[in-house]
C-alpha cells in the first residue's frame, strides 16, 4: 500500500512538473534582472532632495543625476532620478504639474526586453493594459493592472542599461482579498516564469484567516487578509529568505 502511494505521488509530481514546464515554455521571458526594476516614489518637489539624502544615508548607494523631464503621455514636468542601493532601486519623482490617473498608483516599474511581447503576454495571462505604451525620453512605457487591482509599469529602453547586481533581492508585498489572490498568482506566474519552475508557491496560515505565498518571480510575496485593504508595497531593504 505504501509503495503504491509513493508511485501515485511520484506520478502526480512528474505530471505537475511537465505541465508547469509547458506553461513556462509557452510564455516568452521578457524579464531582464532585478536591478533593472524600481520602486516608484512620488514626493513633493520641495522634499525630493531631502528624501534622496535620507534614503541613501540609510541604505547606501548613489543617485543618478537629477533631470527635469516629461515621463507621461500628456504634457507634464517632474524631476527624475534613480536612487541605486545594494538592496533595491527607487525611481524618485517630484512633479510640478498635476499627476493624471492612474499614474502614482503603480508601485513598481519593470524593464522588459520587448514591449510588444510583454504586453501581449500580460494580456494573455489576465492583465489589463490600463495605459497603452507611449514614448518617453529614453524608450517606451505602459501600465498594466493584474487581478486584484495591482498596477505595475512596464518599460523598455532604446539603449540597454548596465547596472550592478543587487546584494539582496528586495521583496514585493502584494495585499489582496481572498477572492482575488488565486487569480493574481495564476496570472503573474503565467506572465513571469519562475526561476525554478519546479518550486511551487508555498502557503502559510497565520492564525485562522491570514495566508501568504512566496512567488520566486521578481521576489513577490502575496498576503491574503480578508479584513485588510488590497494594496502593493515594496520592502526595499528586506532580502528574500532562500
mmCIF file of C-alpha atoms in Angstrom:
data_model
loop_
_atom_site.group_PDB
_atom_site.id
_atom_site.type_symbol
_atom_site.label_atom_id
_atom_site.label_comp_id
_atom_site.label_asym_id
_atom_site.label_seq_id
_atom_site.Cartn_x
_atom_site.Cartn_y
_atom_site.Cartn_z
ATOM 1 C CA UNK A 1 0.000 0.000 0.000
ATOM 2 C CA UNK A 2 2.837 2.353 0.882
ATOM 3 C CA UNK A 3 4.680 1.577 -2.366
ATOM 4 C CA UNK A 4 1.513 2.226 -4.358
ATOM 5 C CA UNK A 5 1.054 5.583 -2.620
ATOM 6 C CA UNK A 6 4.662 6.500 -3.407
ATOM 7 C CA UNK A 7 4.181 5.575 -7.086
ATOM 8 C CA UNK A 8 0.988 7.626 -7.300
ATOM 9 C CA UNK A 9 2.649 10.596 -5.590
ATOM 10 C CA UNK A 10 5.643 10.383 -7.936
ATOM 11 C CA UNK A 11 3.375 10.202 -10.983
ATOM 12 C CA UNK A 12 1.437 13.280 -9.856
ATOM 13 C CA UNK A 13 4.684 15.154 -9.192
ATOM 14 C CA UNK A 14 6.097 14.303 -12.638
ATOM 15 C CA UNK A 15 2.821 15.269 -14.313
ATOM 16 C CA UNK A 16 2.718 18.598 -12.451
ATOM 17 C CA UNK A 17 6.312 19.259 -13.450
ATOM 18 C CA UNK A 18 5.542 18.539 -17.097
ATOM 19 C CA UNK A 19 2.511 20.831 -17.038
ATOM 20 C CA UNK A 20 4.491 23.628 -15.372
ATOM 21 C CA UNK A 21 7.316 23.181 -17.854
ATOM 22 C CA UNK A 22 4.867 23.529 -20.732
ATOM 23 C CA UNK A 23 3.262 26.621 -19.178
ATOM 24 C CA UNK A 24 6.612 28.290 -18.606
ATOM 25 C CA UNK A 25 7.809 27.497 -22.117
ATOM 26 C CA UNK A 26 4.593 28.935 -23.585
ATOM 27 C CA UNK A 27 5.289 32.414 -22.179
ATOM 28 C CA UNK A 28 8.465 34.032 -23.525
ATOM 29 C CA UNK A 29 10.682 35.534 -20.868
ATOM 30 C CA UNK A 30 10.796 39.312 -21.203
ATOM 31 C CA UNK A 31 12.429 39.991 -17.837
ATOM 32 C CA UNK A 32 15.941 41.413 -17.618
ATOM 33 C CA UNK A 33 17.164 41.286 -13.997
ATOM 34 C CA UNK A 34 16.044 42.558 -10.542
ATOM 35 C CA UNK A 35 18.484 45.509 -10.577
ATOM 36 C CA UNK A 36 16.537 46.975 -13.511
ATOM 37 C CA UNK A 37 13.245 47.005 -11.589
ATOM 38 C CA UNK A 38 12.426 50.025 -9.467
ATOM 39 C CA UNK A 39 10.043 51.157 -6.753
ATOM 40 C CA UNK A 40 8.214 54.310 -7.815
ATOM 41 C CA UNK A 41 8.205 57.060 -5.200
ATOM 42 C CA UNK A 42 6.356 60.334 -5.734
ATOM 43 C CA UNK A 43 7.137 63.209 -3.346
ATOM 44 C CA UNK A 44 6.526 66.947 -3.298
ATOM 45 C CA UNK A 45 9.205 68.871 -5.238
ATOM 46 C CA UNK A 46 10.405 70.572 -2.060
ATOM 47 C CA UNK A 47 11.060 67.176 -0.447
ATOM 48 C CA UNK A 48 12.946 65.491 -3.292
ATOM 49 C CA UNK A 49 16.482 66.343 -2.178
ATOM 50 C CA UNK A 50 15.823 65.608 1.486
ATOM 51 C CA UNK A 51 14.241 62.255 0.643
ATOM 52 C CA UNK A 52 17.181 61.290 -1.578
ATOM 53 C CA UNK A 53 19.746 62.239 1.068
ATOM 54 C CA UNK A 54 17.898 60.398 3.829
ATOM 55 C CA UNK A 55 17.277 57.273 1.749
ATOM 56 C CA UNK A 56 20.881 56.952 0.578
ATOM 57 C CA UNK A 57 22.226 57.661 4.052
ATOM 58 C CA UNK A 58 20.123 54.766 5.318
ATOM 59 C CA UNK A 59 20.701 52.167 2.597
ATOM 60 C CA UNK A 60 23.916 53.300 0.911
ATOM 61 C CA UNK A 61 24.406 53.616 -2.811
ATOM 62 C CA UNK A 62 24.207 56.624 -5.082
ATOM 63 C CA UNK A 63 21.860 58.768 -7.134
ATOM 64 C CA UNK A 64 21.890 59.287 -10.864
ATOM 65 C CA UNK A 65 21.946 62.946 -11.963
ATOM 66 C CA UNK A 66 18.603 64.639 -11.412
ATOM 67 C CA UNK A 67 16.850 65.718 -14.614
ATOM 68 C CA UNK A 68 13.613 67.548 -15.396
ATOM 69 C CA UNK A 69 11.552 65.618 -17.935
ATOM 70 C CA UNK A 70 8.089 64.625 -19.111
ATOM 71 C CA UNK A 71 7.616 60.920 -18.346
ATOM 72 C CA UNK A 72 3.867 60.809 -19.082
ATOM 73 C CA UNK A 73 1.829 60.541 -22.298
ATOM 74 C CA UNK A 74 0.400 64.012 -21.606
ATOM 75 C CA UNK A 75 2.175 67.351 -21.035
ATOM 76 C CA UNK A 76 3.804 67.311 -17.591
ATOM 77 C CA UNK A 77 7.020 68.128 -15.775
ATOM 78 C CA UNK A 78 8.863 66.305 -13.000
ATOM 79 C CA UNK A 79 12.297 65.864 -11.564
ATOM 80 C CA UNK A 80 13.500 62.316 -12.102
ATOM 81 C CA UNK A 81 16.416 60.314 -10.711
ATOM 82 C CA UNK A 82 17.326 56.788 -9.655
ATOM 83 C CA UNK A 83 18.435 56.038 -6.103
ATOM 84 C CA UNK A 84 20.538 52.915 -6.592
ATOM 85 C CA UNK A 85 21.365 50.924 -3.461
ATOM 86 C CA UNK A 86 22.792 47.409 -2.966
ATOM 87 C CA UNK A 87 19.319 46.225 -1.880
ATOM 88 C CA UNK A 88 16.973 47.959 -4.304
ATOM 89 C CA UNK A 89 16.391 50.917 -6.622
ATOM 90 C CA UNK A 90 13.934 53.790 -6.299
ATOM 91 C CA UNK A 91 12.649 55.888 -9.187
ATOM 92 C CA UNK A 92 12.129 59.235 -7.478
ATOM 93 C CA UNK A 93 9.707 61.780 -8.961
ATOM 94 C CA UNK A 94 8.881 65.322 -7.906
ATOM 95 C CA UNK A 95 6.036 66.513 -10.134
ATOM 96 C CA UNK A 96 5.421 70.243 -10.528
ATOM 97 C CA UNK A 97 2.316 69.566 -12.632
ATOM 98 C CA UNK A 98 -0.838 67.563 -11.824
ATOM 99 C CA UNK A 99 -0.436 63.768 -11.979
ATOM 100 C CA UNK A 100 -3.248 62.193 -14.035
ATOM 101 C CA UNK A 101 -4.903 58.915 -13.057
ATOM 102 C CA UNK A 102 -3.683 56.149 -12.871
ATOM 103 C CA UNK A 103 -0.097 57.390 -12.534
ATOM 104 C CA UNK A 104 1.121 57.383 -8.966
ATOM 105 C CA UNK A 105 -0.806 54.187 -8.208
ATOM 106 C CA UNK A 106 1.752 51.893 -9.836
ATOM 107 C CA UNK A 107 4.271 50.837 -7.230
ATOM 108 C CA UNK A 108 6.943 49.291 -9.433
ATOM 109 C CA UNK A 109 8.475 49.561 -12.862
ATOM 110 C CA UNK A 110 9.879 46.515 -14.670
ATOM 111 C CA UNK A 111 12.367 46.693 -17.523
ATOM 112 C CA UNK A 112 11.401 44.309 -20.327
ATOM 113 C CA UNK A 113 13.336 43.096 -23.351
ATOM 114 C CA UNK A 114 10.479 43.679 -25.803
ATOM 115 C CA UNK A 115 7.475 45.874 -25.023
ATOM 116 C CA UNK A 116 5.167 44.369 -27.646
ATOM 117 C CA UNK A 117 5.873 40.823 -26.473
ATOM 118 C CA UNK A 118 5.491 41.849 -22.820
ATOM 119 C CA UNK A 119 2.097 43.497 -23.362
ATOM 120 C CA UNK A 120 0.846 40.525 -25.394
ATOM 121 C CA UNK A 121 1.956 38.127 -22.639
ATOM 122 C CA UNK A 122 0.393 40.301 -19.929
ATOM 123 C CA UNK A 123 -2.958 40.365 -21.716
ATOM 124 C CA UNK A 124 -2.863 36.624 -22.385
ATOM 125 C CA UNK A 125 -2.310 35.988 -18.684
ATOM 126 C CA UNK A 126 -5.193 38.111 -17.436
ATOM 127 C CA UNK A 127 -3.759 41.618 -17.035
ATOM 128 C CA UNK A 128 -5.496 44.722 -18.339
ATOM 129 C CA UNK A 129 -3.377 47.331 -20.124
ATOM 130 C CA UNK A 130 -4.719 50.484 -18.479
ATOM 131 C CA UNK A 131 -2.203 52.835 -20.148
ATOM 132 C CA UNK A 132 -1.186 51.854 -23.662
ATOM 133 C CA UNK A 133 2.506 52.042 -24.464
ATOM 134 C CA UNK A 134 3.800 55.535 -25.140
ATOM 135 C CA UNK A 135 7.245 57.045 -25.841
ATOM 136 C CA UNK A 136 9.317 58.590 -23.081
ATOM 137 C CA UNK A 137 12.720 60.335 -23.333
ATOM 138 C CA UNK A 138 14.640 57.030 -23.201
ATOM 139 C CA UNK A 139 12.241 54.389 -24.506
ATOM 140 C CA UNK A 140 8.647 53.250 -24.104
ATOM 141 C CA UNK A 141 6.322 52.791 -21.118
ATOM 142 C CA UNK A 142 2.965 51.186 -20.343
ATOM 143 C CA UNK A 143 0.928 50.442 -17.222
ATOM 144 C CA UNK A 144 -0.816 47.132 -16.616
ATOM 145 C CA UNK A 145 -3.217 46.032 -13.894
ATOM 146 C CA UNK A 146 -3.235 42.475 -12.553
ATOM 147 C CA UNK A 147 -6.251 40.741 -10.991
ATOM 148 C CA UNK A 148 -6.878 42.264 -7.592
ATOM 149 C CA UNK A 149 -6.061 45.806 -8.740
ATOM 150 C CA UNK A 150 -2.251 45.599 -8.641
ATOM 151 C CA UNK A 151 -0.797 48.208 -11.014
ATOM 152 C CA UNK A 152 2.701 47.858 -12.485
ATOM 153 C CA UNK A 153 4.654 49.820 -15.059
ATOM 154 C CA UNK A 154 6.470 48.052 -17.876
ATOM 155 C CA UNK A 155 9.243 49.945 -19.607
ATOM 156 C CA UNK A 156 11.755 49.404 -22.391
ATOM 157 C CA UNK A 157 14.949 51.349 -23.087
ATOM 158 C CA UNK A 158 16.279 52.204 -26.520
ATOM 159 C CA UNK A 159 19.792 51.823 -25.068
ATOM 160 C CA UNK A 160 20.274 48.811 -22.795
ATOM 161 C CA UNK A 161 21.371 49.976 -19.302
ATOM 162 C CA UNK A 162 24.147 48.302 -17.334
ATOM 163 C CA UNK A 163 23.628 48.266 -13.549
ATOM 164 C CA UNK A 164 25.432 46.308 -10.839
ATOM 165 C CA UNK A 165 23.582 43.278 -9.460
ATOM 166 C CA UNK A 166 21.884 43.595 -6.056
ATOM 167 C CA UNK A 167 23.464 42.131 -2.948
ATOM 168 C CA UNK A 168 19.963 41.090 -1.864
ATOM 169 C CA UNK A 169 16.758 40.972 -3.928
ATOM 170 C CA UNK A 170 14.030 43.222 -2.492
ATOM 171 C CA UNK A 171 10.689 41.702 -1.601
ATOM 172 C CA UNK A 172 7.448 42.921 -3.147
ATOM 173 C CA UNK A 173 4.441 42.567 -0.866
ATOM 174 C CA UNK A 174 1.041 42.326 -2.511
ATOM 175 C CA UNK A 175 -2.003 42.502 -0.242
ATOM 176 C CA UNK A 176 -5.151 41.071 -1.813
ATOM 177 C CA UNK A 177 -8.643 39.990 -0.895
ATOM 178 C CA UNK A 178 -9.254 36.250 -0.595
ATOM 179 C CA UNK A 179 -11.451 36.444 -3.704
ATOM 180 C CA UNK A 180 -8.623 37.675 -5.960
ATOM 181 C CA UNK A 181 -5.443 36.069 -4.600
ATOM 182 C CA UNK A 182 -5.607 32.888 -6.688
ATOM 183 C CA UNK A 183 -6.339 34.856 -9.859
ATOM 184 C CA UNK A 184 -3.357 37.157 -9.248
ATOM 185 C CA UNK A 185 -0.993 34.263 -8.551
ATOM 186 C CA UNK A 186 -2.060 32.394 -11.690
ATOM 187 C CA UNK A 187 -1.805 35.499 -13.882
ATOM 188 C CA UNK A 188 1.512 36.756 -12.577
ATOM 189 C CA UNK A 189 3.237 33.373 -12.635
ATOM 190 C CA UNK A 190 1.995 32.865 -16.186
ATOM 191 C CA UNK A 191 3.493 36.208 -17.217
ATOM 192 C CA UNK A 192 6.726 35.963 -15.237
ATOM 193 C CA UNK A 193 8.012 32.366 -15.347
ATOM 194 C CA UNK A 194 9.685 31.416 -12.103
ATOM 195 C CA UNK A 195 13.454 30.998 -11.901
ATOM 196 C CA UNK A 196 12.817 27.496 -10.541
ATOM 197 C CA UNK A 197 9.714 26.083 -12.288
ATOM 198 C CA UNK A 198 9.719 23.011 -10.031
ATOM 199 C CA UNK A 199 9.177 25.112 -6.918
ATOM 200 C CA UNK A 200 5.529 25.570 -6.052
ATOM 201 C CA UNK A 201 4.168 28.718 -4.331
ATOM 202 C CA UNK A 202 4.051 27.976 -0.605
ATOM 203 C CA UNK A 203 1.078 28.770 1.597
ATOM 204 C CA UNK A 204 1.227 29.501 5.308
ATOM 205 C CA UNK A 205 -1.639 30.139 7.683
ATOM 206 C CA UNK A 206 -1.179 32.697 10.406
ATOM 207 C CA UNK A 207 -3.982 32.479 12.887
ATOM 208 C CA UNK A 208 -7.229 31.494 11.234
ATOM 209 C CA UNK A 209 -7.532 33.787 8.258
ATOM 210 C CA UNK A 210 -4.275 35.312 7.000
ATOM 211 C CA UNK A 211 -2.451 33.419 4.260
ATOM 212 C CA UNK A 212 0.695 34.102 2.284
ATOM 213 C CA UNK A 213 2.527 32.745 -0.750
ATOM 214 C CA UNK A 214 6.100 33.328 -1.831
ATOM 215 C CA UNK A 215 6.462 33.680 -5.601
ATOM 216 C CA UNK A 216 10.147 33.472 -6.626
ATOM 217 C CA UNK A 217 9.471 35.510 -9.778
ATOM 218 C CA UNK A 218 10.621 39.051 -9.021
ATOM 219 C CA UNK A 219 10.561 38.337 -5.275
ATOM 220 C CA UNK A 220 6.812 38.646 -4.760
ATOM 221 C CA UNK A 221 5.061 37.649 -1.571
ATOM 222 C CA UNK A 222 1.259 37.583 -1.678
ATOM 223 C CA UNK A 223 -0.716 38.197 1.518
ATOM 224 C CA UNK A 224 -4.412 37.431 1.877
ATOM 225 C CA UNK A 225 -6.064 39.331 4.700
ATOM 226 C CA UNK A 226 -9.865 39.246 4.378
ATOM 227 C CA UNK A 227 -10.288 42.219 6.706
ATOM 228 C CA UNK A 228 -7.457 44.276 5.209
ATOM 229 C CA UNK A 229 -7.247 46.595 2.225
ATOM 230 C CA UNK A 230 -5.760 45.354 -1.021
ATOM 231 C CA UNK A 231 -2.530 47.049 -1.962
ATOM 232 C CA UNK A 232 1.038 46.659 -3.168
ATOM 233 C CA UNK A 233 4.230 47.724 -1.480
ATOM 234 C CA UNK A 234 7.925 47.030 -1.799
ATOM 235 C CA UNK A 235 10.171 46.332 1.183
ATOM 236 C CA UNK A 236 13.279 47.711 -0.455
ATOM 237 C CA UNK A 237 15.874 46.511 2.041
ATOM 238 C CA UNK A 238 14.273 43.207 3.009
ATOM 239 C CA UNK A 239 16.211 40.281 1.475
ATOM 240 C CA UNK A 240 14.412 37.123 0.469
ATOM 241 C CA UNK A 241 14.920 34.006 2.505
ATOM 242 C CA UNK A 242 16.409 31.140 0.464
#
